[in-house]
XYZ file of C-alpha atoms in Angstrom:
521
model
C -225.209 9.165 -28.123
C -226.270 11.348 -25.528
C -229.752 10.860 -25.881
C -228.626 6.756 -25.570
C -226.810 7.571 -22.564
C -229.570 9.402 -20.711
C -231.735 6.229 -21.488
C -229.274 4.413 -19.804
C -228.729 6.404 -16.967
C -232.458 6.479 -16.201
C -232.536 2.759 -16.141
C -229.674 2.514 -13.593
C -230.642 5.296 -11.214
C -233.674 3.619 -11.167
C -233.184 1.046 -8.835
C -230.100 2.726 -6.425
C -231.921 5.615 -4.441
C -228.530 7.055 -3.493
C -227.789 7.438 -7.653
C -231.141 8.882 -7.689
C -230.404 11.782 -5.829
C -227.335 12.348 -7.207
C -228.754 11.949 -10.857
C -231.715 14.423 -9.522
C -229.629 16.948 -7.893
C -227.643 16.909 -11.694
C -224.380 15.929 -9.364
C -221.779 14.066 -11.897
C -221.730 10.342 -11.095
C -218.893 8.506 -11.931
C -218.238 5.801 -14.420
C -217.269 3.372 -11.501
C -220.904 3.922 -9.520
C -222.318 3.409 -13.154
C -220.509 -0.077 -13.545
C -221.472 -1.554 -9.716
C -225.070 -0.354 -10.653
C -225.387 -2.471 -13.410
C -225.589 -5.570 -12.435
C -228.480 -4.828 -10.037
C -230.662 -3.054 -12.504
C -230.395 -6.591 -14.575
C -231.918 -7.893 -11.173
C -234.392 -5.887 -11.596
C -235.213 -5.733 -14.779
C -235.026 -2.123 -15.594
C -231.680 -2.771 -17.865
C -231.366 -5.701 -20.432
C -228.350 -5.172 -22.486
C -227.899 -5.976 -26.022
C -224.489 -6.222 -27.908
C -223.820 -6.245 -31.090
C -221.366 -8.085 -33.227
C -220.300 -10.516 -35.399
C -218.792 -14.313 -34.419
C -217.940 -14.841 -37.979
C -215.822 -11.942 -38.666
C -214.772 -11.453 -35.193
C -216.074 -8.221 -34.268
C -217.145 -7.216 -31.014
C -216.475 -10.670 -29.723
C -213.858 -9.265 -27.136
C -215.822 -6.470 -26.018
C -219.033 -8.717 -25.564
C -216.771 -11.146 -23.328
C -215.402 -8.090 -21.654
C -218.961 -6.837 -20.631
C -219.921 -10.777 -19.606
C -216.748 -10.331 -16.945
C -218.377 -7.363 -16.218
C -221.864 -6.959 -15.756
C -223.221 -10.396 -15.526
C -224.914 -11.333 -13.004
C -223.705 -13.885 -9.756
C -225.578 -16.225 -8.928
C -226.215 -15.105 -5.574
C -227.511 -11.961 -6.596
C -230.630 -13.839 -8.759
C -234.043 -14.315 -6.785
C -234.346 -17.570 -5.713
C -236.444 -19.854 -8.370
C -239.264 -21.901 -7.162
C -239.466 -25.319 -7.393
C -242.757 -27.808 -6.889
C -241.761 -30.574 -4.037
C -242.205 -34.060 -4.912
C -245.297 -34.538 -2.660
C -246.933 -31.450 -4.461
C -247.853 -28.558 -2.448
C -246.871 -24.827 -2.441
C -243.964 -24.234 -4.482
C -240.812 -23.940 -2.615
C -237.192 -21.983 -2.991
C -234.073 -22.837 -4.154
C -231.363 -20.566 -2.636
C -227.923 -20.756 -3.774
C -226.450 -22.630 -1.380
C -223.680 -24.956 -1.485
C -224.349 -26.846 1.465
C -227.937 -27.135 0.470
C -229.378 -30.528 -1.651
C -228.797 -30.774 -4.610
C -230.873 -29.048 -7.979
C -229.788 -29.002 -11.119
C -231.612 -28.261 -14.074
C -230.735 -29.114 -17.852
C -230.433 -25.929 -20.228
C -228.616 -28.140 -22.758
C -227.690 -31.879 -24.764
C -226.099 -32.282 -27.478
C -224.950 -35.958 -29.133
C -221.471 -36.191 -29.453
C -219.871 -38.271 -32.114
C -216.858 -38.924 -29.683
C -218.674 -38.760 -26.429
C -221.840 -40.003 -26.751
C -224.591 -37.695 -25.287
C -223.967 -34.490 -23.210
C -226.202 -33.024 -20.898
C -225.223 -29.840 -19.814
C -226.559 -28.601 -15.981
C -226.466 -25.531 -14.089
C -225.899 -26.547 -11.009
C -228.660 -24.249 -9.091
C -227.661 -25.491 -4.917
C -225.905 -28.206 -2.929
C -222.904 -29.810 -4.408
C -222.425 -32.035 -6.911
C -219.624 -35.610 -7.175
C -218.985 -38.654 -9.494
C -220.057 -41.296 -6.862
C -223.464 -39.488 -6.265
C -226.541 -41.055 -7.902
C -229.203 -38.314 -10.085
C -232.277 -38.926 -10.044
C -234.737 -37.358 -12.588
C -237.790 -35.496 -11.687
C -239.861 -35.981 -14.409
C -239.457 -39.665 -15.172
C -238.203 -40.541 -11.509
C -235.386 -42.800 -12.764
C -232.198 -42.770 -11.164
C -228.771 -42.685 -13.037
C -224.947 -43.163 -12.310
C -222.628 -40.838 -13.755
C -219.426 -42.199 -14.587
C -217.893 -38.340 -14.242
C -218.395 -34.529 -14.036
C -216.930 -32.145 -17.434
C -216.480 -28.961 -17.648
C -216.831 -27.685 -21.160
C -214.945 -25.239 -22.970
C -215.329 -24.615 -26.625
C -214.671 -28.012 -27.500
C -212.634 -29.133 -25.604
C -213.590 -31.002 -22.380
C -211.291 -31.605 -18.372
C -212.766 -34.069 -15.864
C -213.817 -31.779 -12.153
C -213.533 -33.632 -8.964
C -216.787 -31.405 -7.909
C -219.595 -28.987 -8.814
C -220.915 -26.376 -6.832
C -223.804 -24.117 -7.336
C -223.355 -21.563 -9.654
C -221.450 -23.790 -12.105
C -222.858 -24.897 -15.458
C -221.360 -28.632 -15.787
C -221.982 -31.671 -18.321
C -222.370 -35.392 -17.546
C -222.087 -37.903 -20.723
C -224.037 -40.703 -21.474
C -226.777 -40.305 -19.046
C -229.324 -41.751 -20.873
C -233.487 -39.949 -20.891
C -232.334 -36.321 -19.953
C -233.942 -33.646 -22.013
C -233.572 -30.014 -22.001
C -235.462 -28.794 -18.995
C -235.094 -32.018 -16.361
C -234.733 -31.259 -13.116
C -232.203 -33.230 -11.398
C -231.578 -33.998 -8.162
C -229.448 -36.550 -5.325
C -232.620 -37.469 -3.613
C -235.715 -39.220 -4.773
C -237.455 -37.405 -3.083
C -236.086 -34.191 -4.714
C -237.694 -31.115 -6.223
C -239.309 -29.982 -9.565
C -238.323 -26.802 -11.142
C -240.686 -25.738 -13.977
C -239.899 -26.277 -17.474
C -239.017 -22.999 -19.599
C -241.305 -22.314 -22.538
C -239.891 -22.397 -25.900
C -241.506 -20.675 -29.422
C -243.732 -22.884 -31.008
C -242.247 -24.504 -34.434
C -244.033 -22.874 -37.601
C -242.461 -22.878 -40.262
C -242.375 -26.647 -41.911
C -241.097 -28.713 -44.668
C -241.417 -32.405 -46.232
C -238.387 -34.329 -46.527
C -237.038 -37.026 -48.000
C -233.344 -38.486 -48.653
C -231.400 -37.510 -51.276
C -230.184 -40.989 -51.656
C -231.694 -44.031 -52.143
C -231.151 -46.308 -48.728
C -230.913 -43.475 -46.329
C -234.763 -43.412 -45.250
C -234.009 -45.095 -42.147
C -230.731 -43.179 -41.402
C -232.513 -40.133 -41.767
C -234.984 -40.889 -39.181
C -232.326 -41.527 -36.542
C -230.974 -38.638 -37.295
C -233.411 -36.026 -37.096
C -234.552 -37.709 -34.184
C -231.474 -37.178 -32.206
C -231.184 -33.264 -33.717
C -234.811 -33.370 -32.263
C -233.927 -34.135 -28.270
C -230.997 -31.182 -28.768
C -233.393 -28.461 -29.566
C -236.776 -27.994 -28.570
C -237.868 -25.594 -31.282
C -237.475 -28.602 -34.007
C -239.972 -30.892 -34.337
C -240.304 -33.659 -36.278
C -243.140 -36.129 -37.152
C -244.515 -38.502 -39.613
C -247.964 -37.473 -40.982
C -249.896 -40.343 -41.773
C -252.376 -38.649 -44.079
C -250.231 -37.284 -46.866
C -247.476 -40.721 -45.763
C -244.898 -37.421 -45.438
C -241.980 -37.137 -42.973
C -242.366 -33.376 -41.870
C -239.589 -30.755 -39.952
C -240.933 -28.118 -38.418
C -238.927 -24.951 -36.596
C -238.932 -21.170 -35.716
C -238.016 -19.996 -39.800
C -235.960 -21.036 -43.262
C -233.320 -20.091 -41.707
C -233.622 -22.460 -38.777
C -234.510 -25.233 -41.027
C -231.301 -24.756 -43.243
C -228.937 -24.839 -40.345
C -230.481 -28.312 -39.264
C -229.714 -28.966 -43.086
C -226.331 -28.350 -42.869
C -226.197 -29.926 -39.401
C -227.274 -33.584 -41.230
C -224.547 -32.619 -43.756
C -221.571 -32.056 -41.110
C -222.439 -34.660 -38.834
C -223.896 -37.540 -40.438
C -222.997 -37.051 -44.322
C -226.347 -37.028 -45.098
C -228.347 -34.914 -47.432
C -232.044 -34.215 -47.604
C -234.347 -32.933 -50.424
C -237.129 -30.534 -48.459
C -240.133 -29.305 -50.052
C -243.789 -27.909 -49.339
C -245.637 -30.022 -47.283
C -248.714 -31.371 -48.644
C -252.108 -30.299 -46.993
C -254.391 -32.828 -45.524
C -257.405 -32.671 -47.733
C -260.555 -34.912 -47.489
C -263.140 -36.354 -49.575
C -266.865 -35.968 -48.741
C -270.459 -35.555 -50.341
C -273.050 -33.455 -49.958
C -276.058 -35.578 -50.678
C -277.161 -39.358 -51.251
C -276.312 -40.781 -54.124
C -276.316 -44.810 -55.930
C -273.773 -46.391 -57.916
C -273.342 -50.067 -59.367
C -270.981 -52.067 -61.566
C -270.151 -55.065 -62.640
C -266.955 -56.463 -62.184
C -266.312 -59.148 -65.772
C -263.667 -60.174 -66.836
C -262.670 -63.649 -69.406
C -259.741 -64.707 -69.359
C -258.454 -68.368 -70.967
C -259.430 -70.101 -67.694
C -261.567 -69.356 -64.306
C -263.537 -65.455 -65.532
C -263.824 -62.671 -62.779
C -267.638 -61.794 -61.937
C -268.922 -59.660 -59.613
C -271.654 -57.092 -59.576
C -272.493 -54.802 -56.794
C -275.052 -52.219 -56.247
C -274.903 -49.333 -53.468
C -276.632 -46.224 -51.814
C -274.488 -43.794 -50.040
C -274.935 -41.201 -47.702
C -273.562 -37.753 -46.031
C -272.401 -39.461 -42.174
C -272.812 -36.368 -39.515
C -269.568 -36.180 -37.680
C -270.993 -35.851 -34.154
C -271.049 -39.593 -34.736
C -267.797 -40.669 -32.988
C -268.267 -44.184 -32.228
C -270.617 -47.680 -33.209
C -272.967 -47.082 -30.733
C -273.489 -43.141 -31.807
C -274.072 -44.862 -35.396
C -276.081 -47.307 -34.361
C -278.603 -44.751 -32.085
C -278.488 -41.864 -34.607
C -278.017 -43.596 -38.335
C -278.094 -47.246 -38.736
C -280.815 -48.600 -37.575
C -283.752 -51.063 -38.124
C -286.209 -47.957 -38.793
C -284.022 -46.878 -41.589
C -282.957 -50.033 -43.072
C -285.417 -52.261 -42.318
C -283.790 -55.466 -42.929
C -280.051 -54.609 -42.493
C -278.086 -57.507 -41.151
C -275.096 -55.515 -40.105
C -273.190 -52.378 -39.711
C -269.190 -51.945 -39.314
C -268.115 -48.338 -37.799
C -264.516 -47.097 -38.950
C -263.615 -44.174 -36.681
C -260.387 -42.959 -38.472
C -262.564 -42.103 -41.078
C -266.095 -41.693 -39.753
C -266.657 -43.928 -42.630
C -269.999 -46.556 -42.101
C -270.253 -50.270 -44.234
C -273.952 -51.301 -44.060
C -274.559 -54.859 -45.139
C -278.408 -54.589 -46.328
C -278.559 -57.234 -48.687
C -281.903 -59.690 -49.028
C -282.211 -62.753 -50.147
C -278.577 -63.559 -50.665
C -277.694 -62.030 -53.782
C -274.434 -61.331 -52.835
C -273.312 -64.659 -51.084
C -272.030 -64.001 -47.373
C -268.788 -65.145 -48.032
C -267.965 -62.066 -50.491
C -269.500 -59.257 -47.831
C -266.346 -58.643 -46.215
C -264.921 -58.650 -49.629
C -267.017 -55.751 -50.309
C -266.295 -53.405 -47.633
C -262.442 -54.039 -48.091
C -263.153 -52.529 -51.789
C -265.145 -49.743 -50.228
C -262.109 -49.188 -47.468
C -259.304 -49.335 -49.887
C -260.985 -46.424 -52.148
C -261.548 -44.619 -49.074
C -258.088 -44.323 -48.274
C -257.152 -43.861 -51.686
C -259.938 -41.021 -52.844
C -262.196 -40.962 -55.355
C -261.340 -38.164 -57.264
C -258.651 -36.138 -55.982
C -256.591 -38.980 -54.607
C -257.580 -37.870 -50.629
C -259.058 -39.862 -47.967
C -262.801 -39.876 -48.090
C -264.427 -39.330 -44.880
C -268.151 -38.589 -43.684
C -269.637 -41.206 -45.789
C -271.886 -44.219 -45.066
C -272.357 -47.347 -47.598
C -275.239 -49.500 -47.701
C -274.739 -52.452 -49.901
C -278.230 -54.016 -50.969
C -278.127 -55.862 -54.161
C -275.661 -57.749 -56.348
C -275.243 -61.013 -58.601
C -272.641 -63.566 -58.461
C -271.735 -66.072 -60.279
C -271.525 -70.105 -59.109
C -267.992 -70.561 -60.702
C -266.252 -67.362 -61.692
C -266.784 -65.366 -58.445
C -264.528 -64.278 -56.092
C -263.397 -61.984 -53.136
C -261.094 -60.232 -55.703
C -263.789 -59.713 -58.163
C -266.345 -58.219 -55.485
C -263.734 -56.459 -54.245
C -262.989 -54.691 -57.225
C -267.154 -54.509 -57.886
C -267.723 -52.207 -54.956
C -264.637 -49.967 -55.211
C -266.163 -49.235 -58.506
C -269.631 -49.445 -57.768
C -268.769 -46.586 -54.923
C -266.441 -44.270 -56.864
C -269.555 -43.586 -59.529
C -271.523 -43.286 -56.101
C -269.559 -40.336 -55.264
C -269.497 -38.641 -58.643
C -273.502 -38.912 -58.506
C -273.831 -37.270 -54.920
C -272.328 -33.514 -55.062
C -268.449 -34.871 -54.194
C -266.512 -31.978 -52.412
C -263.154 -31.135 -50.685
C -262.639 -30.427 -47.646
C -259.585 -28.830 -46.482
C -257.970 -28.630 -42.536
C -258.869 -25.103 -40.723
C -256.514 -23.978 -38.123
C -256.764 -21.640 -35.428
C -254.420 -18.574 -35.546
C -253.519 -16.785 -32.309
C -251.410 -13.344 -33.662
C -249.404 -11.553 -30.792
C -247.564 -8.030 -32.091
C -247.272 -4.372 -30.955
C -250.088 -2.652 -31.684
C -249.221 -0.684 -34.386
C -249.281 -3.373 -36.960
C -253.333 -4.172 -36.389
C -253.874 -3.184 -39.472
C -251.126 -4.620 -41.378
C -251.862 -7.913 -39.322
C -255.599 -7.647 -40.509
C -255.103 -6.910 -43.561
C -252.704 -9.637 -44.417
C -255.532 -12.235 -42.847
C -257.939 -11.132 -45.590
C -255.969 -12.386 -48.223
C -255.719 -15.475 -46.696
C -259.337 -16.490 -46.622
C -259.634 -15.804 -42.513
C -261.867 -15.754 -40.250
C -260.980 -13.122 -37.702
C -262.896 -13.411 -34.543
C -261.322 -12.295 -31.418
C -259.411 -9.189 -30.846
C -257.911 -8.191 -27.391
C -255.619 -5.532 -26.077
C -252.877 -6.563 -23.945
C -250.378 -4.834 -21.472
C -246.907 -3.393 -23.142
C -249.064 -1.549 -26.354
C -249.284 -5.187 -27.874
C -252.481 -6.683 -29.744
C -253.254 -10.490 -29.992
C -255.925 -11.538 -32.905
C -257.643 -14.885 -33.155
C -258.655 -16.045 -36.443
C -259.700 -19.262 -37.961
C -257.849 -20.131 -41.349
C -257.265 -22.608 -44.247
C -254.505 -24.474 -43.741
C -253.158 -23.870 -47.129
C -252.809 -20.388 -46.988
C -250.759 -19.953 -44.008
C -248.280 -22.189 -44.568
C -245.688 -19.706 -44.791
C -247.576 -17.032 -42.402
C -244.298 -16.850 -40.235
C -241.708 -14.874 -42.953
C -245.047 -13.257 -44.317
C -245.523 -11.749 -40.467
C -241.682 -11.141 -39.520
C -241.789 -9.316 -42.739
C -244.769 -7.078 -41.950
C -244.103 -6.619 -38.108
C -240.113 -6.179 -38.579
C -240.034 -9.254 -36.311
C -242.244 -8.164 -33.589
C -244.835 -10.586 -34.418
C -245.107 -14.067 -33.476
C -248.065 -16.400 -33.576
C -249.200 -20.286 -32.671
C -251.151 -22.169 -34.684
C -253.323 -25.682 -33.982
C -255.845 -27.089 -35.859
C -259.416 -26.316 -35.193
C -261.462 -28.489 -37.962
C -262.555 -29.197 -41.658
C -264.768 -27.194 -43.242
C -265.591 -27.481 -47.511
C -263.169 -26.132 -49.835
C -264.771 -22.675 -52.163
C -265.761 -24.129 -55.796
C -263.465 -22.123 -57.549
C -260.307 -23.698 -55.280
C -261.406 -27.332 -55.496
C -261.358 -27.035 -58.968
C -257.904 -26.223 -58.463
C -256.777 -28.583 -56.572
C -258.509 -31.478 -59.015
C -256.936 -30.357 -61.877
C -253.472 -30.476 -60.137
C -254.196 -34.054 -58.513
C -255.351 -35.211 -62.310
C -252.343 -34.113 -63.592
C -250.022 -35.557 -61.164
C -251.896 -38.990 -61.528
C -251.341 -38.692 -65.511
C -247.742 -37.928 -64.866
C -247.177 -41.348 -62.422
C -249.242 -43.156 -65.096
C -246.629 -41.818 -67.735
């Protein structure tokens, strides 16, 4: 305790040079002094309490509210913030004022089943009435408010103003999110936005009842605009709706947030990783589509070269320059560039042995099997098809036949030309205190990284930049609080694909196999 105290007494004298003397000169300085002190070396930054307790079992609730009467900090005593003006230019001040325009900024909404939305404001200068007008900085749209709450607990009593310094809510004001700047005047300031952790940790979900897939959209969409640590977004390559926040823990209390407000129940599980499709050399494939059947047969037969696409081709006329062109096919009639996939359809058939009319027919086979995979049941990409030969037949051919045809004829393409997985690398950017480098590194190694970067910054904290698979950091977050007793923290983006190791892939094929038996079954 009194080693505590002395911590805490060098913190306050700090920033009073009149306690500094005394503190100095080892004269006794009295618990009163101490208190007044306080708040200023908050100001300053020298102090930043932390209390203890527990809401649940209601301990050290009353002495944390005790201290807030305290110690906390008046409004006027808080440097003045800086906001952008609307015409840009150097930022300016906003003093606590109440005779000054009006700034508000919103710290909080919530959507209540009762009152519709909430936006809570602290009101940061000016004053603040029902008949006034706001007018949003960052979308520029003004709104009436049809009346000014102040909130306590949950309970709610109309105010005939606000002033600055108070924290006040307005309901159904509709395109306010956490961080909006509001003001009276159009021509009002912008205050900047606070920066929030970066979502990590995600999950898949899906209702637990059939029916609720549009419910549960709404719903985590409006959970969404209340907190801007949860994120939520539909991923179109494993057709997944994904949740992302700070930890499990964060992700269960949106769980039981569904539960309590909109009686609805979700099934989570590990999202699935975005892996592609590719080949590492030219290969040839070609079947024939036949099939007899009491009336009108099914006959197509298609034959086709592929080849590895390089993906600094981004667009038709890239293609065209650096790929498909007269000096490499030398009688090609057309080429079709798909960009999603960097996926090429080159029509280079002679002498029409596949009739015009079934062409398109062909490349929708060639599409379809490139969204579906070929043999791990992942979108193909970096691959160009050149159709050249084929036979038809005068009565029994069709679009669906040819269709079928080239899906085929390309899947036994693939097998012949070295097929591989590729697998989404992302780049890792790992902030902690210093003394957990090597933990930190360590930990990386086992997850097939990359490290390249590593830089010393001020406060005895390390950040390390490493490039990573995907699939092994999907729970890096707990493995990092863990290691760094939660001094760690990291952001993650995605940098690019690069081919999955032999000994993985195989892996991964077996699993997708043995899914596909099970759906058959």
């Amino acid at each position: 305790v009194t080693a505590a105290r002395s911590q805490l007494m060098d913190a306050i004298v700090e920033i009073d040079e009149s306690l500094m003397e005394k503190y100095l000169a080892e004269e006794p300085i009295s618990a009163e002094e101490m208190m007044n002190a306080i708040p200023k070396a908050m100001v300053e930054g020298s102090l930043i309490p932390i209390f203890c307790l527990s809401a649940r079992k209601d301990v050290g609730v009353t002495e944390f509210m005790e201290a807030l009467a305290d110690f906390a900090v008046a409004p006027t005593q808080v440097p003045a913030r800086l906001a952008t003006p609307h015409q840009g230019g150097d930022p300016v001040p906003v003093r606590v004022d109440v005779g000054g325009e009006f700034v508000g900024q919103v710290f909080k909404t919530i959507n209540d089943k009762f009152v519709g939305n909430l936006s809570y404001i602290r009101v940061l200068s000016g004053t603040l009435t029902p008949d006034k007008h706001l007018f949003n900085s960052r979308t520029g749209k003004e709104s009436r408010i049809a009346g000014l709450l102040r909130i306590q607990g949950k309970n709610n009593s109309a105010v005939p103003e606000a002033i600055a310094g108070d924290i006040i809510a307005v309901a159904k004001v509709e395109g306010l999110h956490i961080g909006d700047t509001v003001t009276t005047s159009a021509q009002g300031v912008k205050l900047p936005v606070p920066n929030f952790p970066m979502p990590m940790f995600s999950l898949a979900v899906e209702p637990k009842a059939r029916g609720d897939e549009q419910k549960i959209s709404g719903s985590l969409a409006k959970i969404q605009d209340e907190d801007p640590t949860f994120k939520v977004h539909h991923d179109p390559s494993t057709h997944e709706l994904v949740i992302s926040g700070t930890s499990q823990l964060h992700l269960d209390i949106i769980q039981a947030r569904l539960k309590r407000r909109y009686d609805l129940e979700i099934v989570t599980k590990e999202p699935r990783i975005a892996y592609r499709e590719t080949i590492s050399r030219e290969g040839a494939g070609d079947h024939r589509h036949k099939k007899q059947t009491g009336g009108r047969g099914q006959f197509g037969e298609v034959h086709l070269r592929i080849y590895p696409l390089s993906r600094e081709i981004t667009d038709q006329k890239t293609l065209e320059e650096q790929f498909a062109n007269k000096t490499r096919f030398e009688k090609m009639r057309a080429v079709h560039y798909h960009p999603k996939n960097n996926f090429a359809f080159i029509d280079h058939i002679v002498g029409g042995t596949i009739p015009n009319q079934f062409i398109p027919a062909c490349e929708k086979g060639c599409l379809e099997l490139v969204e579906q995979g070929a043999f791990a049941g992942y979108p193909i990409q970096d691959v160009a098809v050149e159709v050249h030969f084929g036979k038809d037949h005068p009565v029994d051919s069709s679009e669906a036949a040819f269709k079928t045809a080239a899906r085929m004829a390309f899947k036994k393409a693939i097998q012949s030309a070295g097929p591989q997985l590729l697998e989404p690398i992302v780049t890792l950017e790992v902030t902690s205190p210093s003394q957990f480098t090597g933990g930190i590194l360590g930990l990386l190694t086992t997850k097939r990284a990359r490290v390249e970067n590593q830089d010393s910054l001020p406060g005895n904290l390390t950040v390390i930049t490493a490039k990573a698979p995907l699939a092994e950091v999907t729970r890096f977050a707990a493995e990092l609080g863990g290691l760094t007793q939660g001094q760690g923290s990291y952001t993650m983006e995605f940098s690019h694909y690069d081919v999955v190791p032999p000994n993985v892939q195989q892996q991964i094929v077996a699993k997708a196999k043995l899914a596909a038996d099970e759906d058959e079954d």
